Coordinates of C-alpha atoms and ligand atoms in Angstrom, one line a residue:
X30 CA -110.6 -132.9 -247.6
X31 CA -109.4 -129.3 -247.3
X32 CA -107.6 -129.8 -250.6
X33 CA -110.9 -129.9 -252.8
X34 CA -110.9 -127.2 -255.5
X35 CA -113.1 -125.2 -253.2
X36 CA -110.0 -124.3 -251.2
X37 CA -109.3 -121.7 -254.0
X38 CA -112.5 -120.0 -253.2
X39 CA -112.4 -116.8 -251.3
X40 CA -109.5 -115.1 -253.1
X41 CA -111.6 -112.7 -255.3
X42 CA -114.2 -112.1 -252.6
X43 CA -112.4 -109.3 -250.7
X44 CA -111.5 -107.5 -253.9
X45 CA -115.0 -107.7 -255.1
X46 CA -116.5 -106.5 -251.7
X47 CA -114.1 -103.6 -251.7
X48 CA -115.2 -102.6 -255.3
X49 CA -118.7 -102.5 -254.1
X50 CA -117.8 -100.6 -251.0
X51 CA -116.1 -97.9 -253.2
X52 CA -119.6 -97.2 -254.9
X53 CA -121.5 -94.9 -252.7
X54 CA -118.8 -94.9 -250.0
X55 CA -119.6 -93.1 -246.7
X56 CA -116.8 -93.2 -244.1
X57 CA -115.8 -96.8 -243.8
X58 CA -119.4 -98.0 -244.9
X59 CA -121.8 -97.1 -247.8
X60 CA -125.0 -94.9 -248.3
X61 CA -126.9 -96.8 -250.9
X62 CA -130.6 -96.4 -250.4
X63 CA -132.9 -98.4 -252.8
X64 CA -132.8 -97.0 -256.5
X65 CA -130.2 -94.3 -255.4
X66 CA -127.5 -93.8 -258.1
X67 CA -124.9 -96.0 -256.1
X68 CA -127.3 -98.7 -255.7
X69 CA -128.1 -98.8 -259.4
X70 CA -124.4 -98.6 -260.2
X71 CA -123.8 -101.6 -258.0
X72 CA -126.4 -103.5 -259.9
X73 CA -124.7 -102.7 -263.1
X74 CA -121.4 -103.8 -261.5
X75 CA -122.8 -107.2 -260.7
X76 CA -124.3 -107.6 -264.3
X77 CA -120.7 -106.9 -265.7
X78 CA -119.4 -109.7 -263.4
X79 CA -121.7 -112.3 -264.5
X80 CA -119.9 -113.7 -267.6
X81 CA -116.9 -114.8 -265.4
X82 CA -119.4 -117.0 -263.5
X83 CA -120.9 -118.4 -266.6
X84 CA -124.2 -116.6 -266.1
X85 CA -126.4 -114.2 -268.0
X86 CA -128.8 -111.9 -266.2
X87 CA -130.7 -108.6 -266.2
X88 CA -132.5 -106.3 -263.9
X89 CA -136.1 -107.0 -263.7
X90 CA -139.1 -104.6 -263.3
X91 CA -138.8 -104.4 -259.6
X92 CA -135.1 -104.0 -259.5
X93 CA -134.0 -107.7 -258.8
X94 CA -131.0 -109.0 -260.7
X95 CA -131.9 -112.5 -261.7
X96 CA -129.4 -114.8 -263.6
X97 CA -129.5 -118.1 -265.4
X98 CA -126.9 -120.7 -266.3
X99 CA -127.2 -122.9 -269.3
X100 CA -125.3 -125.7 -267.6
X101 CA -127.3 -129.0 -267.3
X102 CA -128.2 -130.5 -263.9
X103 CA -129.5 -129.0 -260.7
X104 CA -129.6 -125.3 -260.0
X105 CA -129.0 -123.7 -256.7
X106 CA -130.3 -120.1 -256.2
X107 CA -128.0 -118.0 -254.0
X108 CA -127.8 -114.3 -253.2
X109 CA -128.8 -111.3 -250.9
X110 CA -129.2 -107.6 -251.6
X111 CA -127.0 -104.7 -252.7
X112 CA -128.9 -101.6 -251.3
X113 CA -128.0 -100.4 -247.8
X114 CA -129.7 -98.7 -244.9
X115 CA -129.0 -95.0 -244.8
X116 CA -125.3 -94.3 -243.9
X117 CA -124.8 -97.8 -243.1
X118 CA -122.3 -100.8 -243.4
X119 CA -120.5 -102.3 -246.4
X120 CA -121.3 -106.0 -245.7
X121 CA -125.0 -106.1 -244.9
X122 CA -126.2 -107.5 -248.2
X123 CA -123.1 -107.4 -250.6
X124 CA -121.4 -110.2 -248.6
X125 CA -124.2 -112.7 -249.6
X126 CA -124.3 -111.4 -253.2
X127 CA -120.5 -111.8 -253.5
X128 CA -120.4 -115.2 -251.9
X129 CA -123.0 -116.4 -254.3
X130 CA -121.1 -114.9 -257.2
X131 CA -117.8 -116.7 -256.1
X132 CA -119.7 -119.9 -255.7
X133 CA -121.0 -119.5 -259.2
X134 CA -117.4 -118.6 -260.5
X135 CA -115.9 -121.7 -258.9
X136 CA -118.6 -124.4 -259.4
X137 CA -120.1 -123.2 -262.7
X138 CA -116.7 -123.3 -264.2
X139 CA -115.9 -126.7 -262.7
X140 CA -116.6 -129.5 -265.3
X141 CA -116.7 -131.9 -262.4
X142 CA -119.8 -130.3 -260.9
X143 CA -123.0 -131.0 -262.7
X144 CA -125.4 -128.2 -262.0
X145 CA -124.9 -124.5 -261.4
X146 CA -125.3 -121.7 -258.9
X147 CA -127.5 -118.9 -260.1
X148 CA -127.1 -115.5 -258.4
X149 CA -129.8 -113.1 -257.3
X150 CA -129.7 -109.7 -255.8
X151 CA -133.0 -109.0 -254.2
X152 CA -134.2 -105.4 -254.4
X153 CA -135.0 -103.4 -251.2
X154 CA -134.5 -105.9 -248.6
X155 CA -133.7 -103.0 -246.3
X156 CA -137.2 -101.8 -246.6
X157 CA -136.8 -98.2 -248.1
X158 CA -140.1 -98.9 -250.0
X159 CA -141.8 -101.8 -248.1
X160 CA -141.0 -105.2 -246.7
X161 CA -138.9 -107.6 -248.8
X162 CA -140.5 -106.2 -252.1
X163 CA -138.0 -107.7 -254.4
X164 CA -138.0 -111.2 -253.0
X165 CA -141.8 -111.2 -252.3
X166 CA -142.3 -110.1 -256.0
X167 CA -140.3 -113.2 -257.1
X168 CA -142.4 -115.5 -255.1
X169 CA -145.6 -113.9 -256.4
X170 CA -146.5 -111.9 -253.3
X171 CA -146.5 -108.3 -254.6
X172 CA -149.3 -106.8 -256.7
X173 CA -149.2 -103.9 -259.1
X174 CA -151.3 -102.0 -256.6
X175 CA -148.8 -102.7 -253.9
X176 CA -146.2 -101.0 -256.1
X177 CA -148.5 -98.1 -256.8
X178 CA -149.0 -97.5 -253.2
X179 CA -145.2 -97.8 -252.2
X180 CA -143.1 -94.8 -251.5
X181 CA -139.6 -94.1 -250.0
X182 CA -139.8 -93.9 -246.1
X183 CA -137.1 -91.2 -246.1
X184 CA -137.9 -88.9 -249.1
X185 CA -141.6 -89.8 -249.8
X186 CA -140.8 -90.5 -253.4
X187 CA -143.2 -92.8 -255.1
X188 CA -141.8 -96.1 -256.1
X189 CA -143.3 -95.8 -259.7
X190 CA -141.3 -92.7 -260.0
X191 CA -138.2 -94.2 -258.8
X192 CA -138.6 -97.3 -261.0
X193 CA -139.2 -95.0 -264.0
X194 CA -136.1 -92.8 -263.1
X195 CA -134.2 -96.1 -262.9
X196 CA -135.3 -97.0 -266.4
X197 CA -137.3 -99.9 -265.1
X198 CA -140.8 -98.7 -265.9
X199 CA -142.6 -101.2 -268.2
X200 CA -140.0 -103.9 -267.7
X201 CA -141.7 -107.2 -266.6
X202 CA -141.2 -108.4 -263.1
X203 CA -139.6 -112.0 -263.1
X204 CA -141.4 -114.7 -261.1
X205 CA -139.8 -117.8 -259.8
X206 CA -140.0 -120.8 -262.2
X207 CA -141.4 -123.5 -259.8
X208 CA -139.2 -126.5 -259.6
X209 CA -136.2 -125.0 -261.3
X210 CA -134.0 -124.7 -258.2
X211 CA -133.1 -127.3 -255.5
X212 CA -133.4 -124.4 -253.0
X213 CA -131.9 -121.1 -252.0
X214 CA -128.8 -120.4 -249.9
X215 CA -127.9 -117.0 -248.4
X216 CA -124.9 -115.7 -246.5
X217 CA -125.1 -112.7 -244.3
X218 CA -123.2 -111.1 -241.5
X219 CA -124.6 -112.1 -238.1
X220 CA -125.5 -108.5 -237.0
X221 CA -125.1 -109.8 -233.4
X222 CA -122.3 -110.8 -231.0
X223 CA -123.0 -114.5 -230.6
X224 CA -120.3 -115.9 -232.9
X225 CA -117.7 -113.4 -231.9
X226 CA -118.2 -113.9 -228.1
X227 CA -117.9 -117.6 -228.5
X228 CA -114.9 -117.7 -230.8
X229 CA -116.8 -119.2 -233.8
X230 CA -116.6 -118.6 -237.5
X231 CA -119.9 -119.8 -238.9
X232 CA -123.5 -119.6 -237.9
X233 CA -125.7 -122.2 -239.3
X234 CA -129.2 -120.6 -239.3
X235 CA -132.0 -123.0 -238.0
X236 CA -134.8 -120.5 -238.4
X237 CA -135.6 -116.8 -239.1
X238 CA -137.6 -115.3 -236.2
X239 CA -141.2 -114.2 -236.8
X240 CA -141.8 -110.4 -236.1
X241 CA -145.1 -109.6 -234.3
X242 CA -146.2 -106.1 -234.0
X243 CA -148.8 -104.5 -231.7
X244 CA -150.5 -101.2 -231.3
X245 CA -151.5 -100.8 -227.6
X246 CA -153.9 -97.9 -227.0
X247 CA -154.6 -96.3 -223.7
X248 CA -157.7 -94.0 -223.3
X249 CA -158.0 -91.7 -220.3
X250 CA -159.3 -88.2 -219.9
X251 CA -157.6 -85.1 -221.4
X252 CA -157.5 -82.3 -218.8
X253 CA -155.6 -79.3 -217.3
X254 CA -152.3 -80.1 -215.9
X255 CA -152.6 -77.3 -213.3
X256 CA -156.1 -77.5 -212.0
X257 CA -156.8 -81.2 -212.1
X258 CA -156.0 -82.9 -208.7
X259 CA -153.7 -85.9 -208.9
X260 CA -156.5 -88.3 -207.4
X261 CA -158.9 -87.2 -210.2
X262 CA -156.6 -87.7 -213.1
X263 CA -157.1 -90.4 -215.7
X264 CA -153.7 -90.0 -217.3
X265 CA -153.3 -92.2 -220.4
X266 CA -149.6 -91.4 -220.6
X267 CA -148.9 -92.6 -217.1
X268 CA -151.0 -95.8 -217.7
X269 CA -148.8 -96.4 -220.8
X270 CA -145.6 -95.9 -218.8
X271 CA -146.7 -98.3 -216.1
X272 CA -147.7 -101.0 -218.7
X273 CA -144.2 -100.8 -220.3
X274 CA -142.6 -101.4 -216.9
X275 CA -144.9 -104.3 -216.2
X276 CA -144.0 -105.9 -219.5
X277 CA -140.3 -105.8 -218.4
X278 CA -141.2 -107.3 -215.1
X279 CA -143.4 -110.1 -216.4
X280 CA -142.0 -111.2 -219.9
X281 CA -138.7 -112.5 -218.6
X282 CA -140.7 -115.2 -216.6
X283 CA -142.6 -116.5 -219.6
X284 CA -140.4 -115.8 -222.7
X285 CA -138.2 -118.1 -224.6
X286 CA -134.3 -118.1 -224.3
X287 CA -133.9 -115.7 -227.4
X288 CA -137.2 -113.7 -227.3
X289 CA -136.8 -109.9 -227.6
X290 CA -139.3 -107.1 -227.3
X291 CA -139.2 -103.4 -228.0
X292 CA -141.4 -100.5 -227.6
X293 CA -140.3 -98.5 -230.6
X294 CA -142.6 -95.6 -230.6
X295 CA -144.8 -93.9 -228.0
X296 CA -147.3 -91.2 -228.9
X297 CA -149.0 -89.0 -226.3
X298 CA -152.2 -87.1 -227.4
X299 CA -152.3 -84.1 -227.5
X300 CA -148.7 -84.0 -226.4
X301 CA -148.3 -80.8 -224.8
X302 CA -146.6 -79.9 -221.4
X303 CA -149.7 -78.4 -219.8
X304 CA -152.2 -81.0 -220.9
X305 CA -152.7 -84.5 -219.2
X306 CA -152.7 -87.0 -222.1
X307 CA -156.2 -88.1 -223.0
X308 CA -154.9 -91.0 -225.3
X309 CA -151.5 -92.7 -225.6
X310 CA -150.4 -95.4 -227.8
X311 CA -147.4 -97.5 -228.2
X312 CA -146.0 -99.6 -231.1
X313 CA -144.7 -102.8 -229.5
X314 CA -142.7 -105.6 -231.3
X315 CA -141.8 -109.1 -230.3
X316 CA -139.5 -111.4 -232.2
X317 CA -139.2 -115.1 -231.6
X318 CA -138.7 -118.3 -233.8
X319 CA -141.4 -120.1 -231.8
X320 CA -144.9 -119.1 -232.5
X321 CA -146.1 -120.8 -229.1
X322 CA -143.9 -118.4 -227.3
X323 CA -145.4 -115.4 -229.0
X324 CA -148.9 -116.7 -228.5
X325 CA -148.0 -117.0 -224.8
X326 CA -146.7 -113.4 -224.6
X327 CA -149.7 -112.1 -226.6
X328 CA -152.0 -113.7 -224.2
X329 CA -150.1 -112.1 -221.2
X330 CA -150.5 -108.7 -222.9
X331 CA -154.2 -109.3 -223.0
X332 CA -154.3 -110.3 -219.3
X333 CA -152.4 -107.2 -218.4
X334 CA -154.8 -105.1 -220.4
X335 CA -157.8 -106.7 -218.6
X336 CA -156.1 -105.9 -215.3
X337 CA -155.8 -102.2 -216.2
X338 CA -159.3 -102.2 -217.5
X339 CA -160.6 -103.6 -214.2
X340 CA -159.2 -100.6 -212.3
X341 CA -161.4 -98.5 -214.4
X342 CA -159.1 -95.4 -214.5
X343 CA -157.9 -95.8 -218.1
X344 CA -159.1 -98.2 -221.0
X345 CA -156.5 -100.2 -223.0
X346 CA -156.8 -102.2 -226.0
X347 CA -154.1 -104.5 -227.6
X348 CA -154.3 -104.9 -231.3
X349 CA -151.9 -107.1 -233.4
X350 CA -151.0 -105.2 -236.6
X351 CA -148.4 -107.6 -238.1
X352 CA -147.9 -111.4 -237.8
X353 CA -144.6 -112.4 -239.5
X354 CA -144.6 -116.2 -239.2
X355 CA -141.1 -117.7 -238.5
X356 CA -139.4 -119.5 -241.4
X357 CA -137.6 -122.7 -240.7
X358 CA -134.4 -123.5 -242.6
X359 CA -134.1 -126.8 -244.4
X360 CA -132.2 -129.5 -242.4
X361 CA -130.4 -130.7 -245.5
X362 CA -128.9 -127.1 -245.9
X363 CA -128.0 -127.0 -242.3
X364 CA -126.1 -130.3 -242.7
X365 CA -124.4 -129.1 -245.8
X366 CA -123.2 -125.9 -244.1
X367 CA -122.0 -127.9 -241.0
X368 CA -120.1 -130.4 -243.2
X369 CA -118.5 -127.5 -245.1
X370 CA -117.5 -125.7 -242.0
X371 CA -115.8 -128.8 -240.5
X372 CA -113.7 -128.7 -243.7
X373 CA -112.9 -125.1 -244.0
X374 CA -113.6 -123.4 -240.6
X375 CA -112.3 -126.1 -238.2
X376 CA -115.9 -127.0 -237.3
X377 CA -116.1 -123.7 -235.3
X378 CA -119.9 -123.4 -236.1
X379 CA -123.0 -123.1 -234.2
X380 CA -126.6 -123.8 -235.1
X381 CA -128.6 -120.6 -234.2
X382 CA -131.9 -118.7 -235.1
X383 CA -131.7 -115.4 -236.9
X384 CA -133.0 -112.5 -234.9
X385 CA -133.0 -110.3 -238.0
X386 CA -135.3 -110.8 -241.0
X387 CA -133.8 -111.8 -244.4
X388 CA -134.8 -112.6 -248.0
X389 CA -134.4 -116.4 -247.2
X390 CA -137.5 -116.1 -245.1
X391 CA -139.5 -115.2 -248.3
X392 CA -137.7 -117.7 -250.6
X393 CA -138.5 -120.4 -247.8
X394 CA -142.2 -120.1 -248.7
X395 CA -141.6 -121.6 -252.2
X396 CA -138.4 -123.7 -251.9
X397 CA -136.1 -125.2 -249.4
X398 CA -133.7 -122.6 -248.0
X399 CA -130.7 -122.2 -245.7
X400 CA -128.6 -119.4 -244.3
X401 CA -125.0 -119.1 -243.1
X402 CA -123.6 -116.2 -240.8
X403 CA -120.2 -114.9 -240.5
X404 CA -119.1 -112.9 -237.3
X405 CA -119.8 -109.2 -236.9
X406 CA -117.1 -107.3 -235.0
X407 CA -118.7 -106.0 -231.9
X408 CA -122.1 -107.2 -233.3
X409 CA -122.5 -103.9 -234.9
X410 CA -124.7 -103.4 -238.0
X411 CA -127.0 -100.9 -239.7
X412 CA -124.1 -98.4 -238.9
X413 CA -121.2 -97.3 -241.0
X414 CA -118.7 -99.1 -238.6
X415 CA -120.1 -102.5 -239.4
X416 CA -117.2 -104.9 -240.2
X417 CA -116.0 -108.4 -240.3
X418 CA -112.3 -109.6 -240.2
X419 CA -110.9 -110.2 -243.6
X420 CA -109.9 -113.6 -242.5
X421 CA -113.4 -114.5 -241.4
X422 CA -114.8 -113.1 -244.8
X423 CA -112.5 -115.5 -246.6
X424 CA -113.3 -118.5 -244.4
X425 CA -117.0 -117.8 -244.8
X426 CA -116.6 -117.8 -248.5
X427 CA -114.9 -121.2 -248.5
X428 CA -117.5 -122.7 -246.3
X429 CA -120.3 -121.1 -248.6
X430 CA -118.8 -122.5 -251.9
X431 CA -118.3 -126.0 -250.3
X432 CA -121.9 -125.9 -249.0
X433 CA -123.1 -125.0 -252.4
X434 CA -121.1 -127.8 -254.0
X435 CA -122.5 -130.2 -251.5
X436 CA -126.1 -129.1 -252.2
X437 CA -125.6 -129.6 -256.0
X438 CA -124.0 -132.9 -255.9
X439 CA -125.9 -134.7 -253.1
Ligands
ZN501 ZN1 -129.2 -107.4 -245.0

């Protein structure tokens, strides 16, 4: 039934996204770190748009924009985030907020729809001050001490100072009203190449990967780089390098189809050209939606460490420093997106896990959640060249609005 009123959706979406792009513009993208002037201006822009969607709202004490509708019937929570990475793209975040706003404009003003979409813009999804501070605050996972301890990773500015400068000091943080929402739906750019390379328009997210981080520390013997013979050395840096190579040789045989792993930082101590490193450590990250796969890889890391230790040249320890459990997306939400995409995207959709973290994984801890992806040109994101074809943006909005309609009426 492509002639349902939802087919009118999508028309205002491009104009809205371009309006947000003009705030804090950087080349063809934006620079809107959390609590920067352009970020705060974007939140105000959203507040000014709420009346046309039948919503009232405000910025809470951690910088979330939360809204309510007085319409009777079920409520669906929908949104994403408005801050950006530094000098990054225009769609990472705003796309999901504007789709949610569009769904609210269409459905909240439709007398045939009982229930309403309530829009949220979660603060600091991009992690300038922490991990998902806005959405975690909403689900009750952030303490006042957490905020006291948080600071901007780029400038070092304390979060309390940033909140105060934004006029948010002393304003209460708003917590989820349990049972109010039938669930949470978020749209996002894919940030990868899967949809584009397969000629598809909509990604139906099945799960959001868990992120597991390890500190792997090598201990050898610090010594003189000129006088220590090669056979006598206990070079912690060399042991680390060999370990990285061994991971890349062994993991492909035991990983899952979409597992990814990264050594993001290597530190050699003391880190001088004429000194054999006495200690070395690496920060290593694994992402997968299947905890059993991660457990297998973690066991392999321990086995590899034992093998190194058995050679008695250097000692190695593997310590897990972060376990991010994967979040499953609700099947009813996946079905609603799939049905909507057969109506508005010719069924060109694919069920897929998300390799990136999103606020939906936090919301999924307290209510059913779902996510929809639109294609990213070249798979590029977290860069100012990030983009999606206008036509794909509009199609995605139509699918999103129709999925919201289905979730409110079924
Ligand atoms: Zn994002």
